[in-house]
Short mmCIF file of C-alpha atoms in Angstrom, two decimals:
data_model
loop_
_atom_site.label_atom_id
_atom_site.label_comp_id
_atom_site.label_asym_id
_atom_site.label_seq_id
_atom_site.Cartn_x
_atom_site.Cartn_y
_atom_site.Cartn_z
CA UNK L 1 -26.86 3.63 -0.86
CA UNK L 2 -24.44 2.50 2.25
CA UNK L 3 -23.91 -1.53 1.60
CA UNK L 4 -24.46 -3.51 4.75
CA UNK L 5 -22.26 -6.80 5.29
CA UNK L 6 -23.10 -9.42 7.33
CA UNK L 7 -20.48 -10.87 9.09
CA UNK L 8 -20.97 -13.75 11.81
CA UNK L 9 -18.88 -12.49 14.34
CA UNK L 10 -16.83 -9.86 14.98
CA UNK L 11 -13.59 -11.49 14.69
CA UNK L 12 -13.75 -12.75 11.17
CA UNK L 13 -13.20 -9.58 9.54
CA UNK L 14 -9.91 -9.19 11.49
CA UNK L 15 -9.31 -12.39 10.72
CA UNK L 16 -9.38 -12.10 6.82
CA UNK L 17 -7.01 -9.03 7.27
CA UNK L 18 -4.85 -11.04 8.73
CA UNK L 19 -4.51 -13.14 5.43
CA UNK L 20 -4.91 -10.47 2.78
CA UNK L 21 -1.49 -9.34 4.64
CA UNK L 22 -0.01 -12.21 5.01
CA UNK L 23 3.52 -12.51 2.93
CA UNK L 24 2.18 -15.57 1.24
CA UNK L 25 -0.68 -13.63 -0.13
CA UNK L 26 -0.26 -14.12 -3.80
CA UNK L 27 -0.34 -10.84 -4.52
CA UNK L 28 3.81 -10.60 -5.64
CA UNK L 29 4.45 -7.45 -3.59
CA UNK L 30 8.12 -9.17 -2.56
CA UNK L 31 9.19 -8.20 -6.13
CA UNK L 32 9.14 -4.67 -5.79
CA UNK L 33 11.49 -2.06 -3.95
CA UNK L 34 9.60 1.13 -4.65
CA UNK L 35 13.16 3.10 -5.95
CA UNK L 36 14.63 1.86 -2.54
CA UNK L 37 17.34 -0.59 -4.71
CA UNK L 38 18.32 2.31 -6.60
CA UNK L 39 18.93 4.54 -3.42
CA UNK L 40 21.35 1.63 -1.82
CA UNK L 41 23.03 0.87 -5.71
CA UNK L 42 23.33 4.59 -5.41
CA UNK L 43 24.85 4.65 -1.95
CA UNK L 44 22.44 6.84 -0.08
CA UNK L 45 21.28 3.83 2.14
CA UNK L 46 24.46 1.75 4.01
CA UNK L 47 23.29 1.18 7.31
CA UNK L 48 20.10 0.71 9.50
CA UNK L 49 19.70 4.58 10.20
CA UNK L 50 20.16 5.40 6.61
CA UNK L 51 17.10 2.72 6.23
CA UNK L 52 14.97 3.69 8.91
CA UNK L 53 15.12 7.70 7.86
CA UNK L 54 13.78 6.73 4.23
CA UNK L 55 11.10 4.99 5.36
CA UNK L 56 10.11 7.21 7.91
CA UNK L 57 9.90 10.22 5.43
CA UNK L 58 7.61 7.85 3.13
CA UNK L 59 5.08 8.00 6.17
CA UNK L 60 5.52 11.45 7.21
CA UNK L 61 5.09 13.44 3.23
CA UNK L 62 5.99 9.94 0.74
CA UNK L 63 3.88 7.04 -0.81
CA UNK L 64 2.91 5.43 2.46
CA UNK L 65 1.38 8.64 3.44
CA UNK L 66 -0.87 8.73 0.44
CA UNK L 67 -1.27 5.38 -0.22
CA UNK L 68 -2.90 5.14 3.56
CA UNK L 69 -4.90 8.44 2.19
CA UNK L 70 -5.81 6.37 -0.71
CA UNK L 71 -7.16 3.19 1.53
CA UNK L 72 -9.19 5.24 3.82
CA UNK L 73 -10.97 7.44 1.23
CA UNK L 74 -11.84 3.82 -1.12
CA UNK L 75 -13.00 2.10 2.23
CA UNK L 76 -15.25 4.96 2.84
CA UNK L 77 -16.64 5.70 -0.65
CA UNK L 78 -17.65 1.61 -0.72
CA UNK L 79 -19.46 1.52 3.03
CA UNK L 80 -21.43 4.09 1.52
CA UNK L 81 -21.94 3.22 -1.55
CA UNK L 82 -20.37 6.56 -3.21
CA UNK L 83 -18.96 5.02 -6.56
CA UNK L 84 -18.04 8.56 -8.12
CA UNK L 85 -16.22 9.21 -4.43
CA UNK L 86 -14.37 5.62 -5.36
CA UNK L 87 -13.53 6.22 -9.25
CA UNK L 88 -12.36 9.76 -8.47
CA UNK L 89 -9.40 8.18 -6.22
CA UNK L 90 -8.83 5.18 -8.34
CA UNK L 91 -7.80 7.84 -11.15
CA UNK L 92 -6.41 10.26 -9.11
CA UNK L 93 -3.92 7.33 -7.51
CA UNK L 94 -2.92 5.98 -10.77
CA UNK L 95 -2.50 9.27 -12.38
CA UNK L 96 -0.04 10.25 -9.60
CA UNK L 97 2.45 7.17 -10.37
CA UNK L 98 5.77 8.73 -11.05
CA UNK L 99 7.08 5.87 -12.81
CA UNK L 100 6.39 3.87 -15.38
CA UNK L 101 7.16 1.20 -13.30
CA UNK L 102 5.64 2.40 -9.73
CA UNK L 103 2.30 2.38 -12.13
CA UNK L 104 2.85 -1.14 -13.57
CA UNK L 105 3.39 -1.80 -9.52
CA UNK L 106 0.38 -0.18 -8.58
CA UNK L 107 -2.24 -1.72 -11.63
CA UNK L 108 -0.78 -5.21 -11.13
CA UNK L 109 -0.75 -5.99 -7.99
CA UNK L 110 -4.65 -4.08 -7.57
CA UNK L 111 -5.34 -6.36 -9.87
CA UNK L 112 -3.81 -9.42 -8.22
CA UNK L 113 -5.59 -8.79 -4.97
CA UNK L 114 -8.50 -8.27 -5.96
CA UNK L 115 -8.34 -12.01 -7.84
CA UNK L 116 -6.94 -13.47 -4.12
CA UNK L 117 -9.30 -11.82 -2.29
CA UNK L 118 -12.18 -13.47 -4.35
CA UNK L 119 -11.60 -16.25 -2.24
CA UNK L 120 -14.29 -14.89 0.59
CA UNK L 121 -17.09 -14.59 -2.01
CA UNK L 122 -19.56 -11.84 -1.04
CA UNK L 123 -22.33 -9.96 -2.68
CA UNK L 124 -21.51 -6.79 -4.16
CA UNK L 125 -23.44 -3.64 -5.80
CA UNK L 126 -22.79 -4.18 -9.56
CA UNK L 127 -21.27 -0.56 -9.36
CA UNK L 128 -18.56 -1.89 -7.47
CA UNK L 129 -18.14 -5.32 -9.56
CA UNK L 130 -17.78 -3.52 -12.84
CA UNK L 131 -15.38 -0.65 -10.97
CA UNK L 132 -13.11 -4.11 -9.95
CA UNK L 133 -12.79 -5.16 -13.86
CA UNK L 134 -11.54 -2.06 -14.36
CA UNK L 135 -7.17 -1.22 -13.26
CA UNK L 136 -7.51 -0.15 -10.02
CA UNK L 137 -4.21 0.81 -7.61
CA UNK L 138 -3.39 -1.70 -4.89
CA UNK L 139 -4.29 0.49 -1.94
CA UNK L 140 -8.02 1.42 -3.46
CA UNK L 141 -8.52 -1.95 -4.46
CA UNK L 142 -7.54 -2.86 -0.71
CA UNK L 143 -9.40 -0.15 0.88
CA UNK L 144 -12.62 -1.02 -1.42
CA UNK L 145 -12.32 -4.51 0.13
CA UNK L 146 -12.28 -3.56 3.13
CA UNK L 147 -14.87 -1.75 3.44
CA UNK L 148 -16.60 -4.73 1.54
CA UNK L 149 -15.79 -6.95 4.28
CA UNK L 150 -16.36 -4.86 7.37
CA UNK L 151 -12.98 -4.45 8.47
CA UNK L 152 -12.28 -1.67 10.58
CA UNK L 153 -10.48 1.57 8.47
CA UNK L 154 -7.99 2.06 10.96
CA UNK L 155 -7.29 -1.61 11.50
CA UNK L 156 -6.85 -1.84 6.97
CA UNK L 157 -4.80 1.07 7.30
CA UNK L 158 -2.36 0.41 9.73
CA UNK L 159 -2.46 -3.02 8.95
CA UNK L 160 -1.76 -2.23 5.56
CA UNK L 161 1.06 0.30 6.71
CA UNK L 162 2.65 -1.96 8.41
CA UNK L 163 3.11 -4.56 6.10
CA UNK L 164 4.35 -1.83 3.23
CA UNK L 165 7.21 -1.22 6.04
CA UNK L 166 7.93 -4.80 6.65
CA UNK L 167 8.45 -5.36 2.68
CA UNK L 168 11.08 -2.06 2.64
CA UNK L 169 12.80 -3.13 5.15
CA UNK L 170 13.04 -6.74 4.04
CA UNK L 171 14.92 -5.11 0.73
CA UNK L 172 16.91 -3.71 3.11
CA UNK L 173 18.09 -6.66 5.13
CA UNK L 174 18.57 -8.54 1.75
CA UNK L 175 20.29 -5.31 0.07
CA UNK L 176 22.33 -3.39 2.02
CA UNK L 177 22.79 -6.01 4.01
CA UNK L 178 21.19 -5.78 6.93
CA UNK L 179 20.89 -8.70 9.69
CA UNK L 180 17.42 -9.58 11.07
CA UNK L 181 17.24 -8.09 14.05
CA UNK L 182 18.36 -4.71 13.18
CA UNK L 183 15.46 -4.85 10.56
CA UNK L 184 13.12 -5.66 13.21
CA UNK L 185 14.50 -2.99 15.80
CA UNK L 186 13.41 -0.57 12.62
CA UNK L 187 10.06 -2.14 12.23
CA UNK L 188 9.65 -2.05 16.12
CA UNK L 189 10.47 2.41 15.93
CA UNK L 190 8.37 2.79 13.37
CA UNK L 191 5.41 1.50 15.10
CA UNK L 192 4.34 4.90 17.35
CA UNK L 193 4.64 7.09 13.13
CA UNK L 194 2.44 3.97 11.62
CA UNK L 195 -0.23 4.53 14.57
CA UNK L 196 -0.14 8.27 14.02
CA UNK L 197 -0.78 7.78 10.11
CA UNK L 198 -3.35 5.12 10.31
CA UNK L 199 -5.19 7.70 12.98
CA UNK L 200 -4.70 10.94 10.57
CA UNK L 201 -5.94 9.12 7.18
CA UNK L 202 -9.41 7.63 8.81
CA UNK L 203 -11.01 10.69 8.21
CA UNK L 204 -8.72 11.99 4.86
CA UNK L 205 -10.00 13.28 1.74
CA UNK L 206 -8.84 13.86 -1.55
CA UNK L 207 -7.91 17.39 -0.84
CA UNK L 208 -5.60 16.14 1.46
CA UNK L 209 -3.80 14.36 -1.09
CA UNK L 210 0.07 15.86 -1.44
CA UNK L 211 3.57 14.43 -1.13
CA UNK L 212 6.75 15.76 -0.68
CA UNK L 213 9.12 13.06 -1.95
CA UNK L 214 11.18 14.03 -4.52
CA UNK L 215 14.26 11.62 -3.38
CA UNK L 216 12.27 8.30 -3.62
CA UNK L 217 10.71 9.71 -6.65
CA UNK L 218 14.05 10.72 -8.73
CA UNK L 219 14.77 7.23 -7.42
CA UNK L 220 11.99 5.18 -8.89
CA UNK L 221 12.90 6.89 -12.41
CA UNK L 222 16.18 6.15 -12.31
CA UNK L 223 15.26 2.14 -11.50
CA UNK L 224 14.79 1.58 -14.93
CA UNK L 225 18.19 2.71 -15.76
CA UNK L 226 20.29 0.45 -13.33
CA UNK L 227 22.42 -2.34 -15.27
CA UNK L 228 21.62 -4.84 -12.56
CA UNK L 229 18.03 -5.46 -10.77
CA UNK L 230 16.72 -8.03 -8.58
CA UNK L 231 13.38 -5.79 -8.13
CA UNK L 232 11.23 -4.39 -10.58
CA UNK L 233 10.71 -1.31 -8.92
#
């Protein structure tokens, strides 16, 4: 059974994308580096190309990749109503977690968006309210709301892209250190690979799944070990 959401015009669902993504969305997402401290600790990122190659290999065969897989295929399984379709990549997302920590990352801050984003009360299949209670990973929690809400998939995923770039490269800036503008002239490259991705994971299933991203993922293991952490991932 598809769920059909009213919506009074067709700006408002745009418009609450706009604040699930906004930084001050308490959802704590500035406290996590995704291994990227330990690779600058470890010296692999010093400068602005070193940066801007990481995260572009996270949306060509890394987390952003699936994570925008991830989004697409919960947005889809909730406009229709499919709540096996939606469980199936819940577990499937958490179970691929590397880390204990990327898994903490992933339960916590599901959970603490879907708490903000109770804000824009809406009715809901009781399917779907009992699959909420549950741990769910941040980007099927924010895929399931979107499709909820009526926003646009490719809009939630490149939205949703976007912002997962922004936060690397704001460890950057702080980290490595990088100055503003350089982090914005890596935000501003990325754009055309964030387009591409947010076009390729609209129609994604979980077959599609995959990652090859063993450098970020020795990385996030080896988070836990470093003597001295200002992120918790």
């Amino acid at each position: 059974m598809a769920i059909h959401t009213i919506i009074m015009d067709n700006q408002t669902p745009l418009i609450r994308l706009f604040s699930w993504l906004s930084p001050a969305f308490p959802i704590g997402g500035f406290a996590y580096s995704q291994g990227l401290e330990t690779a600058i600790a470890d010296g692999r990122i010093r400068d602005q190309d070193h940066l801007a190659d990481w995260i572009g290999g996270q949306l060509h065969r890394g987390g952003l990749r699936t994570d925008a897989y991830f989004l697409a295929i919960a947005a889809r399984a909730v406009t229709n109503g499919n709540w096996t379709a939606l469980s199936e990549a819940n577990e499937l997302c958490l179970a691929l977690q590397i880390s204990a920590e990327r898994d903490k990352e992933m339960r916590e801050q599901g959970h603490s968006f879907i708490q903000a984003a109770s804000a824009w009360p809406i009715p809901m299949a009781d399917a779907l309210s009992a699959a909420f209670k549950n741990p769910m990973a941040l980007p099927v929690a924010f895929g399931a709301m979107a499709g909820l809400h009526g926003v646009l998939p490719g809009a939630a995923i490149a939205g949703f892209v976007n912002s997962a770039v922004a936060q690397q490269i704001s460890v950057g800036v702080r980290l490595i250190p990088l100055g503003q503008t350089a982090g914005l002239a890596i935000q501003a490259a990325l754009e055309p690979r964030i387009a591409k991705l947010a076009s390729r994971a609209i129609s994604a299933c979980l077959d599609d799944i995959s990652a090859l991203s063993y450098g970020s993922e020795i990385a996030s293991l080896n988070h836990e070990d470093l003597g001295v952490r200002i992120f918790r991932s």
